[in-house]
CSV table of C-alpha atoms and ligand atoms in Angstrom, one decimal:
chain,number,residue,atom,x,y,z
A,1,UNK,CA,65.0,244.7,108.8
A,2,UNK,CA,61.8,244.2,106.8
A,3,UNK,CA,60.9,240.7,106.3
A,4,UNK,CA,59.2,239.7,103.3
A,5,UNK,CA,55.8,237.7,103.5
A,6,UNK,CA,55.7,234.3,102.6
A,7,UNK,CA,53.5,233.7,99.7
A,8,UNK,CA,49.9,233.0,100.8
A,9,UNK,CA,48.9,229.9,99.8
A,10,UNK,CA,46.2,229.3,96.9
A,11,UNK,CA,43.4,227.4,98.2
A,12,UNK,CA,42.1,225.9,95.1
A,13,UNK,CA,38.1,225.1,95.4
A,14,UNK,CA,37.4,221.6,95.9
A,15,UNK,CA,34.3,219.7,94.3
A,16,UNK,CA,33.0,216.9,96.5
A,17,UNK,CA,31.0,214.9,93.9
A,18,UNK,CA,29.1,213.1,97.0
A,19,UNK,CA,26.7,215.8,97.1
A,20,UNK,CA,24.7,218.1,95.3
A,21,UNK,CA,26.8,221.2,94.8
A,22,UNK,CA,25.7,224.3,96.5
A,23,UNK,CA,25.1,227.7,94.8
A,24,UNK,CA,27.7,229.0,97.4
A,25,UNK,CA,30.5,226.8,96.2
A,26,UNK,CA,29.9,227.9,92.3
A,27,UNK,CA,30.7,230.7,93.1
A,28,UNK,CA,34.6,230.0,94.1
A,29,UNK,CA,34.4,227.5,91.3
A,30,UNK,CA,33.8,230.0,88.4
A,31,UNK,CA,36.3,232.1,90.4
A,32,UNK,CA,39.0,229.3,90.3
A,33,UNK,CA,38.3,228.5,86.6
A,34,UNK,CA,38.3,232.3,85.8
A,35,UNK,CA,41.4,233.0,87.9
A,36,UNK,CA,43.8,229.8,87.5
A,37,UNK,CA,42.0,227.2,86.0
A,38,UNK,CA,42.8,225.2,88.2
A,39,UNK,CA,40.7,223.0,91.1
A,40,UNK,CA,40.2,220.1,93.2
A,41,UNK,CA,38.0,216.9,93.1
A,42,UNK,CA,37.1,214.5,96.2
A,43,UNK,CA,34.6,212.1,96.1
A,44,UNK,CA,35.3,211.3,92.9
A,45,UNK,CA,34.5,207.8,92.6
A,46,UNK,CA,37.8,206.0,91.7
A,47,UNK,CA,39.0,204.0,94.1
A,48,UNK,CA,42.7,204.8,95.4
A,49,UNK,CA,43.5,201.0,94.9
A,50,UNK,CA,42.9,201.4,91.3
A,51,UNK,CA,45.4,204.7,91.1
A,52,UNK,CA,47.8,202.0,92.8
A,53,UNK,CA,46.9,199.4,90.4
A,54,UNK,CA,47.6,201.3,87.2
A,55,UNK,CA,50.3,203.2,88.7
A,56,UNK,CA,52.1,199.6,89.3
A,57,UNK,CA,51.4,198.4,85.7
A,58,UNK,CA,52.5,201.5,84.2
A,59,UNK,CA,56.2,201.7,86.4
A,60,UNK,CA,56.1,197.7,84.6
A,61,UNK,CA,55.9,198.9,81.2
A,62,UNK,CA,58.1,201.9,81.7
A,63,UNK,CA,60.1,199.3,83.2
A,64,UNK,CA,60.6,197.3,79.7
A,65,UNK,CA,63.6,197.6,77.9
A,66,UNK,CA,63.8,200.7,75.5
A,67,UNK,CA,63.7,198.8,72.4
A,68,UNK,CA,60.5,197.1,73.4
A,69,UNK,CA,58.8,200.4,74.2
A,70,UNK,CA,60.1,201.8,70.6
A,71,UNK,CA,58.3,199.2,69.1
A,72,UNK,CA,54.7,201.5,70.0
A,73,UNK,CA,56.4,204.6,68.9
A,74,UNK,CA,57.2,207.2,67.9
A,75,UNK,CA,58.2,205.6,64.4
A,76,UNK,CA,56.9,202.8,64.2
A,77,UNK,CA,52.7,202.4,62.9
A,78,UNK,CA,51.1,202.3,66.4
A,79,UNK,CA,52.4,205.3,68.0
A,80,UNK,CA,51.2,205.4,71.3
A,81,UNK,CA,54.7,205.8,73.2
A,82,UNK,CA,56.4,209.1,73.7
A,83,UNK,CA,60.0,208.4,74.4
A,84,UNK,CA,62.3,210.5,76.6
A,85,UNK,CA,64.0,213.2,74.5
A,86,UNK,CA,60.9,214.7,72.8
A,87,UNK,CA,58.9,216.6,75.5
A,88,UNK,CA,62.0,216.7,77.9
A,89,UNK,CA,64.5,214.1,78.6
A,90,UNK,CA,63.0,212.7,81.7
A,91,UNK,CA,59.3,212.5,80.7
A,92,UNK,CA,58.0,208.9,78.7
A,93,UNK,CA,54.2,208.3,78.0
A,94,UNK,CA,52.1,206.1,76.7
A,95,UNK,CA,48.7,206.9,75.3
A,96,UNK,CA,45.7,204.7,75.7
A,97,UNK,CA,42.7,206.1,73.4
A,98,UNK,CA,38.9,206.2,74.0
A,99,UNK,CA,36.3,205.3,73.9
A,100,UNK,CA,37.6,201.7,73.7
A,101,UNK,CA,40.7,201.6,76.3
A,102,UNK,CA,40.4,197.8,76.4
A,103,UNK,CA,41.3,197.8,72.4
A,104,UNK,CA,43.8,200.5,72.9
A,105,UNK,CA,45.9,199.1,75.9
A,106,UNK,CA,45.3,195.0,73.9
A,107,UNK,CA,46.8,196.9,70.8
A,108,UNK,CA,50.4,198.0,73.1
A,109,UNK,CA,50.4,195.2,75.0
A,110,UNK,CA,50.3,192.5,72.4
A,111,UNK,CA,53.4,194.7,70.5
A,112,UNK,CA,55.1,194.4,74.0
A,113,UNK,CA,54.4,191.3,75.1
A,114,UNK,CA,54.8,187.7,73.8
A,115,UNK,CA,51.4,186.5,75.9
A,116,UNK,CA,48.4,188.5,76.3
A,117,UNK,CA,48.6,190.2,79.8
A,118,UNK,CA,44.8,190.6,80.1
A,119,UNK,CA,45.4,192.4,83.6
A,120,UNK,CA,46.7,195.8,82.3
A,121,UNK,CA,44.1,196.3,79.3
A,122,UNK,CA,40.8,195.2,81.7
A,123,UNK,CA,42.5,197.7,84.3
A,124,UNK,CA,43.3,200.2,82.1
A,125,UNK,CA,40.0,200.4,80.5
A,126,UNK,CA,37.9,199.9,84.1
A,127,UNK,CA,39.8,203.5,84.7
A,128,UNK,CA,39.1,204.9,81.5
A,129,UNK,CA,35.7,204.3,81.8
A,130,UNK,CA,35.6,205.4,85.0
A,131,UNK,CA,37.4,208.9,83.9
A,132,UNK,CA,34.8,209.1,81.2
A,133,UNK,CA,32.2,209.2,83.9
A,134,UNK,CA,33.7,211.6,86.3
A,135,UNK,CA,34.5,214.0,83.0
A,136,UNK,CA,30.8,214.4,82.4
A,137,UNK,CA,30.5,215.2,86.0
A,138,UNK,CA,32.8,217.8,86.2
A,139,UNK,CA,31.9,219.2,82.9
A,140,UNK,CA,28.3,219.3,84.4
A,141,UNK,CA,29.5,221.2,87.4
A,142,UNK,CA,31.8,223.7,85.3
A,143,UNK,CA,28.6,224.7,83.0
A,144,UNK,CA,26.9,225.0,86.6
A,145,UNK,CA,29.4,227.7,88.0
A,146,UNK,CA,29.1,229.8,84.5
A,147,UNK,CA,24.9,230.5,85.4
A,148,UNK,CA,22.1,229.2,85.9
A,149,UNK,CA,20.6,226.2,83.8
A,150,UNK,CA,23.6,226.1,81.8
A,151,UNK,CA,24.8,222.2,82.3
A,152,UNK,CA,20.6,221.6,81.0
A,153,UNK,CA,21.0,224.0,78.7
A,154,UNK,CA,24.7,222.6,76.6
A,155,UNK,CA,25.6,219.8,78.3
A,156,UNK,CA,23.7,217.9,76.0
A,157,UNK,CA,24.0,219.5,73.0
A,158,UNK,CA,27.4,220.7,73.3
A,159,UNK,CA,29.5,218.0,75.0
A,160,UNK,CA,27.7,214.9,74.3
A,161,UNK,CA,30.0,213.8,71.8
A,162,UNK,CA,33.4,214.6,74.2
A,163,UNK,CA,36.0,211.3,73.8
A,164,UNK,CA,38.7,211.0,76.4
A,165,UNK,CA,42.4,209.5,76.3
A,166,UNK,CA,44.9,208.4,79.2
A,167,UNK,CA,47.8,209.6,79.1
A,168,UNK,CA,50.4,207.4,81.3
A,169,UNK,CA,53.5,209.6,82.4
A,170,UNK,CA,56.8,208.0,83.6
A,171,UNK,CA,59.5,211.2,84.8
A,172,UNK,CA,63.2,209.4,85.0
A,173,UNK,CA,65.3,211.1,88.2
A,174,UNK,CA,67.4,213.7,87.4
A,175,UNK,CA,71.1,213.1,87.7
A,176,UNK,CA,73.3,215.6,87.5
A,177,UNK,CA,71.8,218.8,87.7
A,178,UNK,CA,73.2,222.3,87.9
A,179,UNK,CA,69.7,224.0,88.1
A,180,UNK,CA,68.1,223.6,91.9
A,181,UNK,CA,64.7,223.0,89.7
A,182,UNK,CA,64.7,220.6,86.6
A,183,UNK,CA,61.1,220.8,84.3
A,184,UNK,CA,60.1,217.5,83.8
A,185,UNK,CA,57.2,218.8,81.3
A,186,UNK,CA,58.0,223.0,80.2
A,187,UNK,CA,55.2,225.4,80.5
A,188,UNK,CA,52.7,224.5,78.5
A,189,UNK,CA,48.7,224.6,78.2
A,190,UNK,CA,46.7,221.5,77.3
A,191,UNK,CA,44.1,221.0,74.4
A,192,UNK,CA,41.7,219.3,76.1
A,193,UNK,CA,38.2,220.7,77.6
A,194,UNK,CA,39.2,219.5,80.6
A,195,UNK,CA,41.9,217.6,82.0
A,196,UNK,CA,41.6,215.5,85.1
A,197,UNK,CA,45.4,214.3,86.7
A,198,UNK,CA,46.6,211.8,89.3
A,199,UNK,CA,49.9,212.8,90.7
A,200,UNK,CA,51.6,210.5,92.6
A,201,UNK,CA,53.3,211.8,96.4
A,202,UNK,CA,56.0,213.1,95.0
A,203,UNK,CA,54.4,216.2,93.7
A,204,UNK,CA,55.5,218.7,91.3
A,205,UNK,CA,52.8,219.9,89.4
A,206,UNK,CA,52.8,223.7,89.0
A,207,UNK,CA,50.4,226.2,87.6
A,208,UNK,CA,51.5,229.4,86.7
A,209,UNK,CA,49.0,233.1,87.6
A,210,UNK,CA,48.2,235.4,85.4
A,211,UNK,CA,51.1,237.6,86.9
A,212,UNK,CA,53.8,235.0,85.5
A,213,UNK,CA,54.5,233.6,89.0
A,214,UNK,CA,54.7,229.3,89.6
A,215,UNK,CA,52.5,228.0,92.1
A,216,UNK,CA,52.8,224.5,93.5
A,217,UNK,CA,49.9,222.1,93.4
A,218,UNK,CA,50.6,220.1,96.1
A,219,UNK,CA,49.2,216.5,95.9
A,220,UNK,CA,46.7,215.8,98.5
A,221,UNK,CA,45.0,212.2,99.1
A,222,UNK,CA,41.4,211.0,97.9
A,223,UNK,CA,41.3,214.2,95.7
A,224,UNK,CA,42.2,214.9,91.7
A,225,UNK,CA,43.9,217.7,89.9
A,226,UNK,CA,41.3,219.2,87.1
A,227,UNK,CA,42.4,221.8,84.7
A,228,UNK,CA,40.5,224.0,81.9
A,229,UNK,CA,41.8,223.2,79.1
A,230,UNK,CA,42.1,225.1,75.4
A,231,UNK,CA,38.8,223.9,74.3
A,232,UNK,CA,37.1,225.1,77.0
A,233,UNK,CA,39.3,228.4,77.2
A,234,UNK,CA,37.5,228.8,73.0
A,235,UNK,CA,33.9,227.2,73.9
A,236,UNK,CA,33.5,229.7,76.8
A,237,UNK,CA,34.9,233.2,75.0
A,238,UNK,CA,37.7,232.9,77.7
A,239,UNK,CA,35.7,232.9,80.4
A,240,UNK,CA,37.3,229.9,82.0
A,241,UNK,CA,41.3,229.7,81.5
A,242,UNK,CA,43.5,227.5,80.4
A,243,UNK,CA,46.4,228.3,82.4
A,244,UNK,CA,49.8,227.4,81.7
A,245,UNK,CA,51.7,224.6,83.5
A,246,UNK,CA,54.5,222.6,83.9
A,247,UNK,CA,56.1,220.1,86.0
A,248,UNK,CA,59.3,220.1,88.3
A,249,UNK,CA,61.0,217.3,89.4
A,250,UNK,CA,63.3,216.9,92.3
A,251,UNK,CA,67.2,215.4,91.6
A,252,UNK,CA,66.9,211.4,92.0
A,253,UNK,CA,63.3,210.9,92.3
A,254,UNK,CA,60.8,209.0,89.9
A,255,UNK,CA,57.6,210.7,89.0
A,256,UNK,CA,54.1,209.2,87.6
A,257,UNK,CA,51.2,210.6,86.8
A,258,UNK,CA,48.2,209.6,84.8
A,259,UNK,CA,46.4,212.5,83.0
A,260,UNK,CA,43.5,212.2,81.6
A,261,UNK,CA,42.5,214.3,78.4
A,262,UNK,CA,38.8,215.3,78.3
A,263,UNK,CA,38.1,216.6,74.6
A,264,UNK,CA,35.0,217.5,72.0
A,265,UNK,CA,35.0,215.2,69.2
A,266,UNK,CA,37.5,215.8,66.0
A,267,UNK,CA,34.9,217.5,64.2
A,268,UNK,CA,33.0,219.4,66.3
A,269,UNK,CA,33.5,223.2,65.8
A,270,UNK,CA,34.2,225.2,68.4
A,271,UNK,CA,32.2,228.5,69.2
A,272,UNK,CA,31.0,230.3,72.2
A,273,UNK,CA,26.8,230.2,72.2
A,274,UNK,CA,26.1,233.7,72.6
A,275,UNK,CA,24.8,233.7,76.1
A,276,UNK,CA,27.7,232.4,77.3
A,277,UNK,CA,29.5,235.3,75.6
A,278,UNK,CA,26.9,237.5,77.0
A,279,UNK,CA,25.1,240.2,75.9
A,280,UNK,CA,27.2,243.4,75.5
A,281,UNK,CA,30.6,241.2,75.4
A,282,UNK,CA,32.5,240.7,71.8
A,283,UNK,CA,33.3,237.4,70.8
A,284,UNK,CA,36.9,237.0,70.7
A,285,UNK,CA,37.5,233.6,68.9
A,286,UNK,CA,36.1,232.9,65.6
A,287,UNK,CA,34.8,229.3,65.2
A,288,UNK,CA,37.2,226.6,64.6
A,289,UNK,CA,37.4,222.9,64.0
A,290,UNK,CA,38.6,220.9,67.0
A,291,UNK,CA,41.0,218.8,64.5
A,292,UNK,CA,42.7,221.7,63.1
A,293,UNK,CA,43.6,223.2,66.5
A,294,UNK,CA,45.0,220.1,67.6
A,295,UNK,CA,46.7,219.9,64.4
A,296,UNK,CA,47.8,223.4,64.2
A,297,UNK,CA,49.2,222.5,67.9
A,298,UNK,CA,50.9,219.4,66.8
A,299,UNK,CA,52.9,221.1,63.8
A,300,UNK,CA,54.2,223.8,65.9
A,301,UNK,CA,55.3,221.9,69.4
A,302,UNK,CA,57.1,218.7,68.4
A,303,UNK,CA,60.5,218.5,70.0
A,304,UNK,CA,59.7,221.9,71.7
A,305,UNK,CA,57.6,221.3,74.8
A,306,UNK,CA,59.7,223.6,76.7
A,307,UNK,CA,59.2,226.8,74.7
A,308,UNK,CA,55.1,226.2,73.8
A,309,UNK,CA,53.6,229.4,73.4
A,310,UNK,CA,50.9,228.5,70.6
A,311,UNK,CA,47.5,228.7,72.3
A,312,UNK,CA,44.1,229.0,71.1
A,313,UNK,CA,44.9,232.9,70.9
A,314,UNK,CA,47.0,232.1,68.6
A,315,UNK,CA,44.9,230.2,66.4
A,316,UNK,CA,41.3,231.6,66.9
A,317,UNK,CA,41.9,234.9,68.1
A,318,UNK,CA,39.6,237.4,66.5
A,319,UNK,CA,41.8,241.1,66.0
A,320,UNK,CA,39.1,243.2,67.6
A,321,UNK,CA,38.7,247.0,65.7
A,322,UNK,CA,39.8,249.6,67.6
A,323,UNK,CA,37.2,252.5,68.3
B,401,AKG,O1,52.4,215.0,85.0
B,401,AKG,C1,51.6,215.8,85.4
B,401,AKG,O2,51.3,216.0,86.6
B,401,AKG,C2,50.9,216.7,84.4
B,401,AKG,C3,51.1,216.3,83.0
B,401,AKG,C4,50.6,217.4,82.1
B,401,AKG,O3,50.4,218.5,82.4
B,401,AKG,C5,50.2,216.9,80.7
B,401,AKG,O4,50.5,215.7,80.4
B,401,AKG,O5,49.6,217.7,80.0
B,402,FE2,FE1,49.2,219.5,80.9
């Protein structure tokens, strides 16, 4: 009897931000970001007893009665909760905005609570200041791995203006399940440049290959999940990708994660300098605003997570002539 191989696992490249990065290691990262865009982060400066503290704060609010959590969305003027029901039924978030997360996380908390509770907006916005930090960092490392000089070259002028929001993610257990797997988030691609996510234990984060196939991204300690987002996938004529993903969830357990969004400001249109297309290379997006992709995005994926299929193709791509 033939025996079919097990998968080989995908060892995804992991950045260690507590030294300088070696040419060697570009390499595999511009391989990763070509290939899945997906990789790894370690050293990354956040300190696992902040991941705990939010985490604990968030499972509190999540926690909260549903007519409390209503009262930050979707209908009502703040909008900054996603309730269960609109990107699956299992999967809540709530939004804190940059670059003030202290005024962002005051603003839900005083709709949710009677007293100020000063300890979840000064920890929210320690983290989100800290994310804004490590985003430039990867970003720098990212231009790095696409040639030589390029983080001097754009990182300035391109991305200087990048603004970042937290995304807090609460998955409810499945119950009663008939499928063995149960998508907490569907298949989907972000909008982000990048996107840097903390996955709690549980795991369930998935990526899927250019072939179509789902690949597990199995949390590991002391390191972060980044992924190329949309923005990126434009700004670089493709050359990183913004692969699709989703998340599973297992029957009876809770799932959190914090994602955070790394993106170029609303205004700021988006086109590949030409050395980055490189000579000889079309172009294959044509220039857009940032706002009206994510607004393009937002009009054609409410209440439909699960069956995303608008990308930046979609929106940007150029029909190249036929020879
Ligand atoms: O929950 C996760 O691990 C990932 C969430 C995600 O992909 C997203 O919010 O875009
Ligand atoms: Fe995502």
């Amino acid at each position: 009897m033939i025996m079919n191989e097990p998968p080989t696992p995908i060892q995804l490249p992991v950045l260690d931000l507590s030294q300088p990065v070696h040419p060697s290691f570009l390499t595999s990262l511009s391989q990763a970001c070509e290939e899945w865009g997906f990789f790894h982060v370690m050293n990354h400066g956040i300190p696992q007893d902040l991941f705990s503290k939010v985490c604990l704060l968030s499972k509190h609010i999540f926690s909260l009665p549903a007519d409390s959590k209503l009262k930050l969305g979707p209908s009502s003027s703040i909008k900054t909760y996603t309730p269960r029901f609109i990107a699956s039924p299992f999967f809540e978030s709530l939004r804190i905005a940059g670059p003030d997360f202290l005024a962002s996380a005051k603003s839900s908390v005083a709709e949710l609570f009677d007293q100020q509770n000063s300890e979840f907006s000064e920890t929210l916005q320690e983290y989100g200041s800290k994310m804004v930090e490590l985003s430039k960092r990867i970003v720098e490392a990212v231009l790095m791995s696409l040639g030589d000089g390029y983080e001097r070259k754009f990182n300035e002028s391109e991305f200087n203006n990048c603004q970042g929001y937290l995304r807090l993610v609460n998955y409810s257990p499945p119950e009663c399940v008939e499928d063995e797997e149960v998508e907490g988030l569907g298949m989907h691609t972000d909008m982000s440049c990048i996107t840097i996510v903390y996955q709690d234990e549980i795991g369930g984060l998935q990526m899927r290959s250019k072939g179509g196939e789902w690949i597990d991204i199995t949390p590991c300690e002391g390191t972060l999940v980044v992924n190329i987002g949309d923005l990126m996938q434009g700004w670089s004529n493709g050359r990183l990708r913004s692969s699709e993903h989703r998340v599973v969830l297992k029957r009876f357990v809770n799932r959190l994660s914090l994602a955070f969004f790394w993106c170029f400001e609303d205004e700021k249109v988006v086109l590949a300098p030409d050395e980055i297309v490189g000579e000889g290379n079309s172009r294959i997006y044509k220039p857009f605003v940032c706002l009206e992709y994510l607004k393009f995005r937002e009009s054609n994926e409410e209440g439909k997570y699960e069956k995303v299929g608008y990308t930046v193709k979609d929106f940007a791509a150029l029909k190249l002539e036929m020879k």
